[in-house]
GROMACS .gro file of C-alpha atoms in nm:
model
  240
    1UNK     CA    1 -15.585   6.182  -8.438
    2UNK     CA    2 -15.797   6.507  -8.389
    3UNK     CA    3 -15.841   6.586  -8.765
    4UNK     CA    4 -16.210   6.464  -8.757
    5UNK     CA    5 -16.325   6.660  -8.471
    6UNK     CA    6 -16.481   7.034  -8.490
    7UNK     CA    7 -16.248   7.301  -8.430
    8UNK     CA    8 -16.431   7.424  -8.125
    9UNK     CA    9 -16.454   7.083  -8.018
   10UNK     CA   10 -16.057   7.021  -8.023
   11UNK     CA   11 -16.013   7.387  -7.877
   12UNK     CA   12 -16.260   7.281  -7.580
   13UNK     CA   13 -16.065   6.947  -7.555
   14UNK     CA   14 -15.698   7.133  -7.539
   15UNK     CA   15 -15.849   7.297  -7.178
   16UNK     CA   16 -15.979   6.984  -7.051
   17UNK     CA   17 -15.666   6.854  -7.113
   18UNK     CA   18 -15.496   7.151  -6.972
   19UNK     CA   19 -15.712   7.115  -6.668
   20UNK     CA   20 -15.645   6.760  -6.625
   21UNK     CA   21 -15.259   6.836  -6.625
   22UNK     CA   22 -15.325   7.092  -6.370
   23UNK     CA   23 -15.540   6.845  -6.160
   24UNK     CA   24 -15.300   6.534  -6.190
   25UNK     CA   25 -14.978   6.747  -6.118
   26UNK     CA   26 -15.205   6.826  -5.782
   27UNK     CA   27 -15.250   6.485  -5.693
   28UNK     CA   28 -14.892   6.386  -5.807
   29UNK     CA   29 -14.751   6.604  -5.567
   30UNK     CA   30 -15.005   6.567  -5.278
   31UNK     CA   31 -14.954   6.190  -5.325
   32UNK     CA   32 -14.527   6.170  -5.363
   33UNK     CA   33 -14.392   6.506  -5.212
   34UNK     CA   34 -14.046   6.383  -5.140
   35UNK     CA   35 -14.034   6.190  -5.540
   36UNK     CA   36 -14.262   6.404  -5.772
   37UNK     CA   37 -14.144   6.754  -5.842
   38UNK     CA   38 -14.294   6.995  -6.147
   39UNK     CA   39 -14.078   6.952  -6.427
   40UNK     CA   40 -14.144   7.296  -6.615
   41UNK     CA   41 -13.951   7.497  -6.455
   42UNK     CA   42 -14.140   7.883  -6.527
   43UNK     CA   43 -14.427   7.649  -6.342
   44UNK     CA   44 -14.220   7.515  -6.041
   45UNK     CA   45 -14.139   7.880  -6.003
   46UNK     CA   46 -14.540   8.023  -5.992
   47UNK     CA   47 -14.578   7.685  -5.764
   48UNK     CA   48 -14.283   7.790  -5.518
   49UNK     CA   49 -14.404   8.169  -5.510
   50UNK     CA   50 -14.762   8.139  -5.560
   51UNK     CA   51 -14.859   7.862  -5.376
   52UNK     CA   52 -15.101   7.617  -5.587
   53UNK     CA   53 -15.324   7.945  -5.718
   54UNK     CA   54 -15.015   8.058  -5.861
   55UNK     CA   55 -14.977   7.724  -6.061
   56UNK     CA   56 -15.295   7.754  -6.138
   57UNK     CA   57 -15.295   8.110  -6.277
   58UNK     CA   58 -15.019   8.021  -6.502
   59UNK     CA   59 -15.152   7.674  -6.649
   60UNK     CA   60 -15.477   7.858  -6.757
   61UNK     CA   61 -15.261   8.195  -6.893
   62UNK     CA   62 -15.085   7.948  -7.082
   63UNK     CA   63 -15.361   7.777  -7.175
   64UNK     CA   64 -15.593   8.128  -7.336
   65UNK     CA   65 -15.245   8.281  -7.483
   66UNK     CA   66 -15.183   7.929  -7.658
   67UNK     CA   67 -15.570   7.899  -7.813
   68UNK     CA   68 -15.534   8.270  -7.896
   69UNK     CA   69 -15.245   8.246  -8.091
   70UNK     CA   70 -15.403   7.949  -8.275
   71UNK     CA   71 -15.725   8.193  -8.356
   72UNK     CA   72 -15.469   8.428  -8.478
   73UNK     CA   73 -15.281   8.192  -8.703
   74UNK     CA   74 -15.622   8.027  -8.821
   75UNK     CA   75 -15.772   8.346  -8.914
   76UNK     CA   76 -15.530   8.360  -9.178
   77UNK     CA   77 -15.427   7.990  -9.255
   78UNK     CA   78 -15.685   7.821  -9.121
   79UNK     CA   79 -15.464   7.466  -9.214
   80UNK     CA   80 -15.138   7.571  -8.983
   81UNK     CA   81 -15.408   7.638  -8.720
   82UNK     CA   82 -15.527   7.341  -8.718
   83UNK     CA   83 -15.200   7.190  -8.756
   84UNK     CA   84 -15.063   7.356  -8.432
   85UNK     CA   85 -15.389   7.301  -8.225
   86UNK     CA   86 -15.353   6.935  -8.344
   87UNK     CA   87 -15.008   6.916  -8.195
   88UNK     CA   88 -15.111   7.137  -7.891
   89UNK     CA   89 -15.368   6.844  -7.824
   90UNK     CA   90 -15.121   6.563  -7.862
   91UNK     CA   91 -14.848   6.724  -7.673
   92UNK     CA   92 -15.082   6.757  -7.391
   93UNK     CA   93 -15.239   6.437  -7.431
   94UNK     CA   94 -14.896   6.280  -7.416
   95UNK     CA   95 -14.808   6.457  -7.113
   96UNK     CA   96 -15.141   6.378  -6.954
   97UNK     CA   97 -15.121   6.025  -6.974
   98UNK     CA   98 -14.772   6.034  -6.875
   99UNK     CA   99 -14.903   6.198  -6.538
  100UNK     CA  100 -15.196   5.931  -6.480
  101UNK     CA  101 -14.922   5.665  -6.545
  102UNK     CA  102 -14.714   5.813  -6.254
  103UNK     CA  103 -15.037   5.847  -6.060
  104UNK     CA  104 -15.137   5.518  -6.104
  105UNK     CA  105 -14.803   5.344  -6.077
  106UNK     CA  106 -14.675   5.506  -5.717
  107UNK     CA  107 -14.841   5.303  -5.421
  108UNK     CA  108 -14.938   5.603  -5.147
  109UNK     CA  109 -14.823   5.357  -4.923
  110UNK     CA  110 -14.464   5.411  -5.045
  111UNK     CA  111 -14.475   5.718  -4.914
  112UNK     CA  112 -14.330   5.579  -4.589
  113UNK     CA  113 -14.071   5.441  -4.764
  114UNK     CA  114 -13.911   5.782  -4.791
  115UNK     CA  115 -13.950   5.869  -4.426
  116UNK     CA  116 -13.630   5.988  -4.308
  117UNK     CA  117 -13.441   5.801  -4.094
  118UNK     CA  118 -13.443   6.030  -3.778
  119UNK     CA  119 -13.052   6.051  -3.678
  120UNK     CA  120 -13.000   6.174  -4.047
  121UNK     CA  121 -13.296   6.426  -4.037
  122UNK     CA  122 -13.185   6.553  -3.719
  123UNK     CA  123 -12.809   6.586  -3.890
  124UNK     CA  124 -12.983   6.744  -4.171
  125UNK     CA  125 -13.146   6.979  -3.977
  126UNK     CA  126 -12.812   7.104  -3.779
  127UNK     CA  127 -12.624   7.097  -4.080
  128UNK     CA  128 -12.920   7.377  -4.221
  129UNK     CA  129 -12.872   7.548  -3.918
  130UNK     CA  130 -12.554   7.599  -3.918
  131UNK     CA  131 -12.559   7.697  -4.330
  132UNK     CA  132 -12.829   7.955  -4.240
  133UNK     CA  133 -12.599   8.039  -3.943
  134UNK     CA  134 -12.303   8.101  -4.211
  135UNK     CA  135 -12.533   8.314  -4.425
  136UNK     CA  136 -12.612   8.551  -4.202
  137UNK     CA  137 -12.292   8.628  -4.078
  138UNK     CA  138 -12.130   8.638  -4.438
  139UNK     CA  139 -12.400   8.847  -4.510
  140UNK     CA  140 -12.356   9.088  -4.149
  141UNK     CA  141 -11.964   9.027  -4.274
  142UNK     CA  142 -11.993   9.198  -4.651
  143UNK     CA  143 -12.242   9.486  -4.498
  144UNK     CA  144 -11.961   9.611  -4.226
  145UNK     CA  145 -11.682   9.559  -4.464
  146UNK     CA  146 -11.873   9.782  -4.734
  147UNK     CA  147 -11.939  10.056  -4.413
  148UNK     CA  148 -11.572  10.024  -4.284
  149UNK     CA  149 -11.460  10.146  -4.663
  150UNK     CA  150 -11.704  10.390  -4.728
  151UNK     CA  151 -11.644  10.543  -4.359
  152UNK     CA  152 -12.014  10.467  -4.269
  153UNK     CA  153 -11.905  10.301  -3.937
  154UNK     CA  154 -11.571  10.211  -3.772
  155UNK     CA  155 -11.445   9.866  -3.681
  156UNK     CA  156 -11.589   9.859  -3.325
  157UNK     CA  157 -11.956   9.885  -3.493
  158UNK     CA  158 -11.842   9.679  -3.757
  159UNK     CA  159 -11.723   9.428  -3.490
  160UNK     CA  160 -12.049   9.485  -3.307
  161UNK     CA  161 -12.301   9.418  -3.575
  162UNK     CA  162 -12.095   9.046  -3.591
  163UNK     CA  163 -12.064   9.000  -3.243
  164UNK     CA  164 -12.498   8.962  -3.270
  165UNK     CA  165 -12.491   8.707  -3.553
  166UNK     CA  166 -12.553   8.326  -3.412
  167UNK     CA  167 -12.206   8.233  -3.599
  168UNK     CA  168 -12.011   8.433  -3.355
  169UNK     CA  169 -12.064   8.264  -3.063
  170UNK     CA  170 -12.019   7.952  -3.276
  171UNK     CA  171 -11.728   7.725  -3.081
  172UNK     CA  172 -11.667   7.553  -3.392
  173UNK     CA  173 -11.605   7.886  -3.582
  174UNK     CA  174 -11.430   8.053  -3.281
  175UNK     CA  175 -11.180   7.750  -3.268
  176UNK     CA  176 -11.108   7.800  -3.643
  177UNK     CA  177 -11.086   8.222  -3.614
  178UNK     CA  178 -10.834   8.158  -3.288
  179UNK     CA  179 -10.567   7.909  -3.481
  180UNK     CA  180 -10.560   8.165  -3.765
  181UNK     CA  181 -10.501   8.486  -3.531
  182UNK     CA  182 -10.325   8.319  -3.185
  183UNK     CA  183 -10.302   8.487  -2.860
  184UNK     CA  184 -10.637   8.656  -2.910
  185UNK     CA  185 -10.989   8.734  -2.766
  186UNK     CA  186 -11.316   8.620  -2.926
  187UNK     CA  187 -11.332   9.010  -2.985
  188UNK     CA  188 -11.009   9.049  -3.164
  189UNK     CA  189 -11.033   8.779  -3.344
  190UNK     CA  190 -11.377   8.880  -3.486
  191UNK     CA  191 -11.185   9.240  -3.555
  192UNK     CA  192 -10.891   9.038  -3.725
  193UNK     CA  193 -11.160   8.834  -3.912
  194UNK     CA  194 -11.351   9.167  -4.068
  195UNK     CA  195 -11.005   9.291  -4.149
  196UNK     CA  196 -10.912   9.031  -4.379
  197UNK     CA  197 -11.215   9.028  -4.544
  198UNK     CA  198 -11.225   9.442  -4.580
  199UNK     CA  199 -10.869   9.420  -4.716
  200UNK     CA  200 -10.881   9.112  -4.936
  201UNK     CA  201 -11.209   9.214  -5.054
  202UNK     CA  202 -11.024   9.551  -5.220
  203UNK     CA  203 -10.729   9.334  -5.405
  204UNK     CA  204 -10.838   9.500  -5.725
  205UNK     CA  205 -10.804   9.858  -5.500
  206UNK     CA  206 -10.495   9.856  -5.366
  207UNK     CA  207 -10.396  10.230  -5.284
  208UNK     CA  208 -10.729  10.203  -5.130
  209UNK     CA  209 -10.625   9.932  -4.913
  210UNK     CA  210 -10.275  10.096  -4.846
  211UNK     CA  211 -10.465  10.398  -4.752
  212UNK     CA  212 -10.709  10.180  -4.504
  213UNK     CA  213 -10.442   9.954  -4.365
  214UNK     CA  214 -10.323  10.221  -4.076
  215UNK     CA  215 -10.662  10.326  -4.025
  216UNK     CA  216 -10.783   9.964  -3.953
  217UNK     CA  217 -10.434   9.980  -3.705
  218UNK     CA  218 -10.498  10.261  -3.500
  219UNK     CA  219 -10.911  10.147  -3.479
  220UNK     CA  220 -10.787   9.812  -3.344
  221UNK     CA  221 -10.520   9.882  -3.129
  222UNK     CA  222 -10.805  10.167  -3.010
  223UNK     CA  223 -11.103   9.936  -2.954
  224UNK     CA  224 -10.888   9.627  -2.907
  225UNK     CA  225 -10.525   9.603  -2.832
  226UNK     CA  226 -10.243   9.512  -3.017
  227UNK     CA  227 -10.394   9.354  -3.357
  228UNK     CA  228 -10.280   9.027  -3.546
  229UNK     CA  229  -9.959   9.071  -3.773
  230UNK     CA  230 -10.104   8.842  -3.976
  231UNK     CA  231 -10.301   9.095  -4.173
  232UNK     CA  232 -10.066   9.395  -4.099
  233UNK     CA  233  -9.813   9.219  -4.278
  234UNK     CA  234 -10.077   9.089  -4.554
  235UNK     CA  235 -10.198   9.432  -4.626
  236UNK     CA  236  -9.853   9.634  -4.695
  237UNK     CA  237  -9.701   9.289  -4.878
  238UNK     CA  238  -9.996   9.179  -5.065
  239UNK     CA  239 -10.106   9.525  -5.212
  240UNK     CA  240  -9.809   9.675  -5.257
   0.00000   0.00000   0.00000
């Protein structure tokens, strides 16, 4: 297809096409956020982190390493060159026309069409609430339990950095932490909670966790009362 036309000719043509992917991807996505997505995914990345400069960046990087390593392979088999530069051409040509297709085919009036319905965005965005909600308190949850081993802090700072998370004050979450450790406060059963997790999170340490157990004990029963025999029992039975 490109045989017959000047080398410098097809290498000019392989950025206009590269340029044209770039531009049509823009207008693709502009058009049909919610449907059209970039498919390469080394470019969805520069596109997520970069912003559109970023996608740009990379598309013409790709674009001078690709026609460099063509002059490299010409200057020494000038055929193969040509060759590869003939299939970088058609490659992008395909892909091109594949992207004007989708251009022309999608009706910007469909965009509507994907409007969400607004009781399921508004579930959607509780549901990310509460996710980022869980995050940050599993998060807050591994940080004490790492401090509580390595003696950084004891388990009323430990309980105190969770105590300031959103997830805490969660009634959803408290209900579930007070039917695992009954008969206790929001407080103690936030203790209990970073207990378990300290303990079970050293299953592969166990004279570790024998030596922690009575020092988690005397903290609670310190800071908090009487603690849950739940993990009492857990820690001497399940590490022993």
């Amino acid at each position: 297809m490109f045989r017959n036309i000047p080398y410098t000719r097809r290498v000019s043509l392989f950025f206009l096409l590269s340029m044209a992917d770039f531009v049509l991807t823009w207008l693709l996505l502009q058009r049909q956020p919610e449907s059209v997505y970039e498919s390469n995914p080394v470019a969805g990345w520069f596109l997520n982190q970069f912003a559109w400069g970023g996608l740009a960046a990379f598309k013409a990087g790709t674009a001078a390493a690709v026609v460099t390593l063509i002059a490299v392979i010409s200057f020494y088999r000038p055929r193969a060159g040509s060759l590869v530069l003939n299939f970088g051409c058609s490659a992008l040509l395909g892909v091109v026309s594949y992207s004007g297709y989708l251009l022309w085919s999608v009706d910007p009036r469909d965009q509507f069409a994907y409007a969400p319905d607004p009781p399921l965005a508004a579930e959607t965005d509780r549901l990310m609430v509460r996710l980022r909600m869980a995050q940050i308190y599993s998060a807050e949850l591994r940080d004490a339990a790492d401090d509580l081993v390595a003696g950084r802090c004891d388990l009323a700072e430990g309980v105190q950095r969770l105590s300031q998370t959103a997830k805490s004050k969660d009634a959803v979450w408290l209900a579930m932490l007070h039917s695992r450790y009954p008969n206790q406060s929001d407080e103690q059963c936030l203790a209990d909670n970073l207990v378990d997790y300290t303990l079970g999170s050293l299953h592969r340490e166990p004279q570790t966790a024998r030596r922690l157990a009575p020092v988690f004990e005397d903290q609670f029963r310190k800071y908090f009362g009487p603690p849950a025999f739940a993990w009492q029992r857990g820690a001497v039975r399940g590490n022993s």
